[in-house]
GROMACS .gro file of C-alpha atoms in nm:
model
  338
    1MET     CA    1   5.018   7.541 -14.715
    2LYS     CA    2   4.929   7.497 -15.103
    3LYS     CA    3   5.021   7.816 -15.335
    4VAL     CA    4   4.699   7.922 -15.513
    5SER     CA    5   4.733   7.878 -15.899
    6LEU     CA    6   4.578   8.063 -16.188
    7LYS     CA    7   4.380   7.746 -16.268
    8ASP     CA    8   4.239   7.725 -15.910
    9ILE     CA    9   4.113   8.088 -15.950
   10ALA     CA   10   3.977   7.986 -16.287
   11THR     CA   11   3.800   7.684 -16.115
   12LEU     CA   12   3.637   7.890 -15.832
   13SER     CA   13   3.514   8.176 -16.076
   14GLY     CA   14   3.395   7.919 -16.318
   15ALA     CA   15   3.611   8.100 -16.592
   16SER     CA   16   3.849   7.953 -16.813
   17PRO     CA   17   4.238   7.984 -16.732
   18SER     CA   18   4.287   8.211 -17.028
   19THR     CA   19   3.979   8.457 -16.912
   20VAL     CA   20   4.161   8.477 -16.566
   21SER     CA   21   4.481   8.551 -16.711
   22PHE     CA   22   4.365   8.832 -16.922
   23VAL     CA   23   4.160   8.973 -16.625
   24LEU     CA   24   4.445   8.972 -16.390
   25ASN     CA   25   4.682   9.137 -16.626
   26GLY     CA   26   4.464   9.431 -16.686
   27LYS     CA   27   4.345   9.299 -17.030
   28GLU     CA   28   3.955   9.249 -16.957
   29LYS     CA   29   3.860   9.561 -17.162
   30GLU     CA   30   4.090   9.478 -17.446
   31MET     CA   31   3.980   9.115 -17.467
   32ARG     CA   32   3.581   9.228 -17.403
   33ILE     CA   33   3.538   9.061 -17.081
   34SER     CA   34   3.222   9.157 -16.895
   35GLU     CA   35   3.256   9.394 -16.599
   36ARG     CA   36   3.065   9.158 -16.392
   37LEU     CA   37   3.293   8.860 -16.460
   38ALA     CA   38   3.607   9.058 -16.410
   39LYS     CA   39   3.496   9.184 -16.057
   40LYS     CA   40   3.433   8.815 -15.969
   41ILE     CA   41   3.774   8.717 -16.070
   42LYS     CA   42   3.947   8.980 -15.888
   43ALA     CA   43   3.747   8.923 -15.582
   44VAL     CA   44   3.833   8.541 -15.590
   45ALA     CA   45   4.197   8.611 -15.653
   46THR     CA   46   4.195   8.872 -15.359
   47ARG     CA   47   4.016   8.639 -15.125
   48GLU     CA   48   4.245   8.348 -15.186
   49GLY     CA   49   4.569   8.542 -15.171
   50TYR     CA   50   4.698   8.447 -15.519
   51LYS     CA   51   5.030   8.561 -15.610
   52PRO     CA   52   5.146   8.565 -15.981
   53ASN     CA   53   5.470   8.359 -16.064
   54GLN     CA   54   5.727   8.638 -16.086
   55VAL     CA   55   5.956   8.450 -16.329
   56ALA     CA   56   5.670   8.409 -16.568
   57VAL     CA   57   5.550   8.760 -16.521
   58SER     CA   58   5.915   8.865 -16.592
   59LEU     CA   59   5.927   8.662 -16.912
   60ARG     CA   60   5.608   8.755 -17.025
   61THR     CA   61   5.640   9.140 -16.962
   62GLY     CA   62   6.027   9.186 -17.003
   63GLN     CA   63   6.021   9.337 -16.641
   64SER     CA   64   6.176   9.200 -16.322
   65LYS     CA   65   5.952   9.463 -16.108
   66ILE     CA   66   6.286   9.509 -15.930
   67LEU     CA   67   6.480   9.808 -15.868
   68GLY     CA   68   6.870   9.828 -15.763
   69LEU     CA   69   6.964  10.078 -15.479
   70ILE     CA   70   7.314  10.124 -15.438
   71VAL     CA   71   7.420  10.348 -15.150
   72GLU     CA   72   7.757  10.453 -14.969
   73SER     CA   73   7.623  10.251 -14.643
   74ILE     CA   74   7.284  10.114 -14.606
   75GLY     CA   75   7.363  10.120 -14.189
   76GLY     CA   76   7.414  10.506 -14.193
   77ASN     CA   77   7.173  10.724 -14.049
   78PHE     CA   78   7.093  10.928 -14.377
   79PHE     CA   79   7.111  10.631 -14.629
   80GLY     CA   80   6.923  10.381 -14.367
   81ALA     CA   81   6.608  10.676 -14.387
   82LEU     CA   82   6.653  10.730 -14.748
   83ALA     CA   83   6.637  10.328 -14.834
   84ARG     CA   84   6.309  10.318 -14.621
   85ILE     CA   85   6.159  10.588 -14.828
   86ILE     CA   86   6.239  10.458 -15.135
   87GLU     CA   87   6.117  10.140 -15.042
   88HIS     CA   88   5.817  10.237 -14.937
   89GLU     CA   89   5.729  10.443 -15.271
   90ALA     CA   90   5.843  10.166 -15.486
   91ASP     CA   91   5.603   9.932 -15.307
   92LYS     CA   92   5.295  10.159 -15.417
   93TYR     CA   93   5.402  10.062 -15.761
   94GLY     CA   94   5.465   9.679 -15.717
   95TYR     CA   95   5.847   9.738 -15.735
   96ARG     CA   96   6.076   9.560 -15.484
   97ILE     CA   97   6.432   9.711 -15.398
   98VAL     CA   98   6.755   9.513 -15.367
   99TYR     CA   99   7.000   9.697 -15.144
  100CYS     CA  100   7.371   9.717 -15.188
  101SER     CA  101   7.640   9.908 -14.998
  102THR     CA  102   7.961  10.050 -15.163
  103GLU     CA  103   8.135  10.174 -14.843
  104ASN     CA  104   8.263  10.414 -15.090
  105ASN     CA  105   8.486  10.178 -15.270
  106LEU     CA  106   8.489  10.186 -15.657
  107ALA     CA  107   8.551   9.805 -15.694
  108LYS     CA  108   8.281   9.713 -15.471
  109GLY     CA  109   8.062   9.969 -15.653
  110GLN     CA  110   8.119   9.805 -15.992
  111GLU     CA  111   8.065   9.475 -15.863
  112MET     CA  112   7.739   9.561 -15.741
  113ILE     CA  113   7.645   9.720 -16.067
  114ARG     CA  114   7.730   9.398 -16.262
  115MET     CA  115   7.555   9.188 -15.985
  116LEU     CA  116   7.227   9.408 -16.051
  117SER     CA  117   7.270   9.404 -16.407
  118ASN     CA  118   7.284   9.012 -16.403
  119SER     CA  119   6.981   8.998 -16.189
  120GLN     CA  120   6.818   9.207 -16.496
  121VAL     CA  121   6.680   9.485 -16.263
  122ASP     CA  122   6.456   9.719 -16.400
  123GLY     CA  123   6.633  10.027 -16.291
  124TYR     CA  124   6.919  10.176 -16.054
  125LEU     CA  125   6.932  10.455 -15.793
  126ILE     CA  126   7.302  10.476 -15.738
  127THR     CA  127   7.513  10.706 -15.493
  128PRO     CA  128   7.819  10.788 -15.695
  129VAL     CA  129   8.160  10.657 -15.584
  130GLU     CA  130   8.490  10.828 -15.705
  131GLY     CA  131   8.550  10.670 -16.050
  132LEU     CA  132   8.225  10.513 -16.129
  133GLU     CA  133   8.183  10.763 -16.438
  134LYS     CA  134   8.236  10.487 -16.691
  135ASP     CA  135   8.010  10.226 -16.535
  136ILE     CA  136   7.731  10.496 -16.544
  137GLU     CA  137   7.803  10.589 -16.878
  138GLU     CA  138   7.791  10.214 -16.994
  139LEU     CA  139   7.433  10.199 -16.823
  140LEU     CA  140   7.294  10.536 -17.010
  141ARG     CA  141   7.451  10.389 -17.348
  142HIS     CA  142   7.226  10.048 -17.277
  143LYS     CA  143   6.924  10.278 -17.211
  144LYS     CA  144   6.909  10.159 -16.870
  145PRO     CA  145   6.696  10.387 -16.636
  146LEU     CA  146   6.897  10.520 -16.360
  147VAL     CA  147   6.889  10.815 -16.099
  148LEU     CA  148   7.193  10.937 -15.898
  149ILE     CA  149   7.148  11.034 -15.549
  150ASP     CA  150   7.333  11.224 -15.320
  151GLY     CA  151   7.579  11.338 -15.565
  152PHE     CA  152   7.654  11.352 -15.948
  153PHE     CA  153   7.936  11.350 -16.204
  154PRO     CA  154   7.963  11.694 -16.410
  155ASP     CA  155   8.056  11.545 -16.735
  156VAL     CA  156   7.767  11.255 -16.711
  157PRO     CA  157   7.457  11.337 -16.851
  158ALA     CA  158   7.228  11.134 -16.581
  159PRO     CA  159   6.958  11.278 -16.368
  160TYR     CA  160   7.036  11.307 -16.023
  161VAL     CA  161   6.854  11.460 -15.696
  162LEU     CA  162   7.054  11.561 -15.382
  163VAL     CA  163   7.057  11.851 -15.121
  164ASN     CA  164   7.159  12.189 -15.202
  165ASN     CA  165   7.511  12.161 -15.063
  166ILE     CA  166   7.626  12.537 -15.129
  167SER     CA  167   7.310  12.701 -14.971
  168GLY     CA  168   7.325  12.461 -14.666
  169ILE     CA  169   7.679  12.526 -14.580
  170THR     CA  170   7.624  12.905 -14.647
  171GLU     CA  171   7.343  12.936 -14.407
  172GLY     CA  172   7.544  12.735 -14.149
  173MET     CA  173   7.828  12.971 -14.168
  174ASN     CA  174   7.596  13.277 -14.192
  175HIS     CA  175   7.433  13.126 -13.869
  176LEU     CA  176   7.786  13.127 -13.690
  177ILE     CA  177   7.896  13.445 -13.825
  178LYS     CA  178   7.597  13.638 -13.718
  179LYS     CA  179   7.643  13.465 -13.359
  180GLY     CA  180   7.980  13.644 -13.356
  181TYR     CA  181   8.226  13.364 -13.464
  182LYS     CA  182   8.499  13.469 -13.699
  183LYS     CA  183   8.775  13.169 -13.666
  184ILE     CA  184   8.585  12.897 -13.789
  185GLY     CA  185   8.749  12.562 -13.875
  186PHE     CA  186   8.607  12.342 -14.123
  187VAL     CA  187   8.647  11.935 -14.115
  188THR     CA  188   8.588  11.738 -14.407
  189VAL     CA  189   8.702  11.405 -14.562
  190GLU     CA  190   8.962  11.338 -14.838
  191MET     CA  191   8.700  11.255 -15.111
  192ASP     CA  192   8.697  11.382 -15.466
  193LEU     CA  193   8.339  11.376 -15.521
  194VAL     CA  194   8.125  11.683 -15.615
  195GLN     CA  195   7.941  11.718 -15.300
  196ILE     CA  196   8.231  11.723 -15.080
  197ARG     CA  197   8.410  11.970 -15.299
  198GLN     CA  198   8.088  12.191 -15.306
  199ARG     CA  199   8.091  12.200 -14.924
  200GLU     CA  200   8.421  12.316 -14.868
  201GLN     CA  201   8.373  12.551 -15.168
  202ALA     CA  202   8.093  12.710 -14.988
  203TYR     CA  203   8.262  12.754 -14.649
  204THR     CA  204   8.534  12.955 -14.816
  205ALA     CA  205   8.313  13.156 -15.014
  206ALA     CA  206   8.114  13.272 -14.711
  207LEU     CA  207   8.422  13.367 -14.538
  208LYS     CA  208   8.510  13.585 -14.810
  209LYS     CA  209   8.175  13.718 -14.857
  210HIS     CA  210   8.185  13.842 -14.479
  211LYS     CA  211   8.553  13.973 -14.523
  212ILE     CA  212   8.700  13.717 -14.273
  213PRO     CA  213   9.042  13.561 -14.399
  214ALA     CA  214   9.005  13.208 -14.529
  215GLN     CA  215   9.308  12.981 -14.372
  216LYS     CA  216   9.378  12.696 -14.548
  217SER     CA  217   9.532  12.566 -14.199
  218LEU     CA  218   9.159  12.565 -14.064
  219ILE     CA  219   9.061  12.316 -14.285
  220PHE     CA  220   9.122  11.946 -14.186
  221ARG     CA  221   9.081  11.657 -14.383
  222LEU     CA  222   9.037  11.281 -14.251
  223PRO     CA  223   9.042  11.001 -14.489
  224TYR     CA  224   8.708  10.856 -14.566
  225ASN     CA  225   8.764  10.511 -14.423
  226TYR     CA  226   8.940  10.612 -14.098
  227GLU     CA  227   8.944  10.408 -13.783
  228LYS     CA  228   8.758  10.562 -13.517
  229GLU     CA  229   9.050  10.603 -13.281
  230ALA     CA  230   9.271  10.743 -13.556
  231GLY     CA  231   8.998  11.004 -13.633
  232VAL     CA  232   8.954  11.126 -13.286
  233GLU     CA  233   9.333  11.175 -13.212
  234GLY     CA  234   9.373  11.327 -13.559
  235LEU     CA  235   9.116  11.594 -13.483
  236CYS     CA  236   9.256  11.604 -13.121
  237SER     CA  237   9.590  11.740 -13.275
  238PHE     CA  238   9.415  11.963 -13.505
  239ILE     CA  239   9.239  12.160 -13.217
  240ARG     CA  240   9.543  12.119 -12.994
  241LYS     CA  241   9.761  12.286 -13.270
  242HIS     CA  242   9.482  12.579 -13.334
  243PRO     CA  243   9.375  12.706 -12.996
  244GLU     CA  244   9.223  13.019 -13.178
  245LEU     CA  245   8.933  12.808 -13.317
  246GLU     CA  246   8.592  12.960 -13.193
  247ALA     CA  247   8.376  12.717 -13.400
  248ILE     CA  248   8.389  12.397 -13.617
  249PHE     CA  249   8.176  12.310 -13.910
  250PHE     CA  250   8.172  11.952 -13.970
  251ALA     CA  251   8.115  11.860 -14.323
  252THR     CA  252   7.916  11.520 -14.233
  253ASN     CA  253   7.728  11.400 -13.925
  254TYR     CA  254   7.974  11.097 -13.892
  255LEU     CA  255   8.276  11.344 -13.868
  256GLY     CA  256   8.070  11.571 -13.608
  257ILE     CA  257   8.026  11.243 -13.419
  258THR     CA  258   8.390  11.201 -13.406
  259GLY     CA  259   8.444  11.549 -13.338
  260LEU     CA  260   8.222  11.545 -13.023
  261GLN     CA  261   8.456  11.267 -12.885
  262SER     CA  262   8.749  11.451 -12.954
  263LEU     CA  263   8.629  11.783 -12.773
  264ARG     CA  264   8.511  11.559 -12.482
  265GLN     CA  265   8.870  11.396 -12.455
  266LEU     CA  266   9.009  11.738 -12.445
  267ASP     CA  267   8.763  11.873 -12.183
  268LEU     CA  268   8.628  12.134 -12.426
  269ARG     CA  269   8.298  12.260 -12.322
  270ILE     CA  270   8.016  12.325 -12.617
  271PRO     CA  271   7.954  12.627 -12.681
  272GLN     CA  272   8.131  12.792 -12.408
  273ASP     CA  273   8.499  12.679 -12.538
  274ILE     CA  274   8.384  12.600 -12.899
  275ALA     CA  275   8.099  12.617 -13.090
  276VAL     CA  276   7.977  12.321 -13.332
  277ILE     CA  277   7.756  12.272 -13.637
  278CYS     CA  278   7.730  11.995 -13.855
  279PHE     CA  279   7.623  11.926 -14.228
  280ASP     CA  280   7.344  11.649 -14.192
  281ASP     CA  281   7.129  11.598 -13.870
  282HIS     CA  282   7.153  11.292 -13.674
  283ASP     CA  283   6.930  11.152 -13.385
  284ILE     CA  284   7.248  11.194 -13.141
  285PHE     CA  285   7.259  11.545 -13.198
  286SER     CA  286   6.933  11.613 -13.053
  287LEU     CA  287   7.015  11.406 -12.750
  288TYR     CA  288   7.385  11.536 -12.692
  289PRO     CA  289   7.386  11.826 -12.449
  290PRO     CA  290   7.339  12.112 -12.506
  291GLY     CA  291   7.218  11.991 -12.869
  292ILE     CA  292   7.409  11.993 -13.177
  293ALA     CA  293   7.314  12.251 -13.440
  294SER     CA  294   7.294  12.122 -13.780
  295ILE     CA  295   7.189  12.140 -14.148
  296LYS     CA  296   6.906  11.885 -14.182
  297GLN     CA  297   6.873  11.710 -14.538
  298PRO     CA  298   6.541  11.663 -14.678
  299VAL     CA  299   6.561  11.292 -14.695
  300GLU     CA  300   6.197  11.231 -14.742
  301GLU     CA  301   6.173  11.470 -15.059
  302ILE     CA  302   6.529  11.357 -15.172
  303GLY     CA  303   6.369  10.980 -15.162
  304LYS     CA  304   6.051  11.044 -15.314
  305THR     CA  305   6.205  11.272 -15.601
  306ALA     CA  306   6.471  11.004 -15.717
  307ILE     CA  307   6.213  10.724 -15.705
  308ASN     CA  308   5.965  10.922 -15.896
  309LEU     CA  309   6.237  11.025 -16.142
  310LEU     CA  310   6.295  10.645 -16.202
  311LEU     CA  311   5.931  10.559 -16.243
  312LYS     CA  312   5.904  10.839 -16.492
  313GLN     CA  313   6.175  10.673 -16.684
  314LEU     CA  314   6.021  10.318 -16.657
  315GLY     CA  315   5.695  10.435 -16.770
  316LYS     CA  316   5.853  10.518 -17.120
  317ASP     CA  317   5.996  10.336 -17.415
  318GLU     CA  318   6.299  10.572 -17.425
  319MET     CA  319   6.475  10.704 -17.128
  320SER     CA  320   6.318  11.041 -16.986
  321SER     CA  321   6.454  11.346 -17.178
  322ASP     CA  322   6.524  11.513 -16.841
  323LYS     CA  323   6.898  11.448 -16.766
  324GLY     CA  324   6.915  11.746 -16.540
  325GLY     CA  325   6.955  11.753 -16.164
  326ILE     CA  326   6.758  11.843 -15.872
  327GLU     CA  327   6.883  12.008 -15.584
  328ILE     CA  328   6.672  12.061 -15.249
  329GLN     CA  329   6.730  12.320 -14.992
  330GLY     CA  330   6.809  12.164 -14.650
  331THR     CA  331   6.695  12.317 -14.319
  332LEU     CA  332   6.891  12.482 -14.037
  333VAL     CA  333   6.826  12.302 -13.717
  334GLU     CA  334   6.952  12.554 -13.440
  335ARG     CA  335   7.053  12.397 -13.118
  336GLY     CA  336   7.278  12.496 -12.824
  337SER     CA  337   7.595  12.437 -12.944
  338THR     CA  338   7.636  12.774 -13.124
   0.00000   0.00000   0.00000
């Protein structure tokens, strides 16, 4: 099928190619083109399915109309949903999204930033990876529009959007303690990122607030890239070592899923033998009997807020003066596991 050209639109509408170009680029008023002719040209372009040459548009405007999205794992429940929301919102403004996954690997994160920079994307949406500070600072020095998602670097003045980790963990802990649980374990990952640190700190703070001794031995950490079998066995060992445990708070949903496998392997019933709650919901949690309680992240609000912050920067000659962060409240989803 032959691609419709600007000259074809000019012939069909009875206007010159330059007039058609002005109209399709929104300059009809500036060039004093009549409203009647402008409407005719736009109608013909729509009818014929005209699509502008993106390379030519980029050369003319200095914009690629492409945004780079770098996340931990595009296949994850949270990041997959986030990517769909961002893509939907960006499409409203004529932007396309290029997806990249880092698997929380610094070298891969740096490689993805270089690749997107070479592709001349207009802006960046990035999930921070431990050690990526200098690369983010370099983008900021070059006035590149960017927004961090699901984390931030305390010493890097970049705008960010994420769930309020502290209030989420606090709400979950209050829920467990209100139910009468005091021996509460906390399962997290070995990762030096602010959101992970905040979740553990909030767990400890909640115990102290309720005058419950905070025992370091009840905190268990798995390597981020743990093998499934090793993770299940590691958790089994932790639970066997602490038969006094009444409840476990999992710091992420994928840790929670590993935990459910461990509890099944140990023939422990939920919640009769041990209660369970997870930070970040997952489809599995509503299906797994008796239903797993969670702190649900406001994925849609996070995605929309992040893309709107980026579009705000793209709409200006200078980067937005707003370098602060936005933290959005999560929601406690009560289910049978507590």
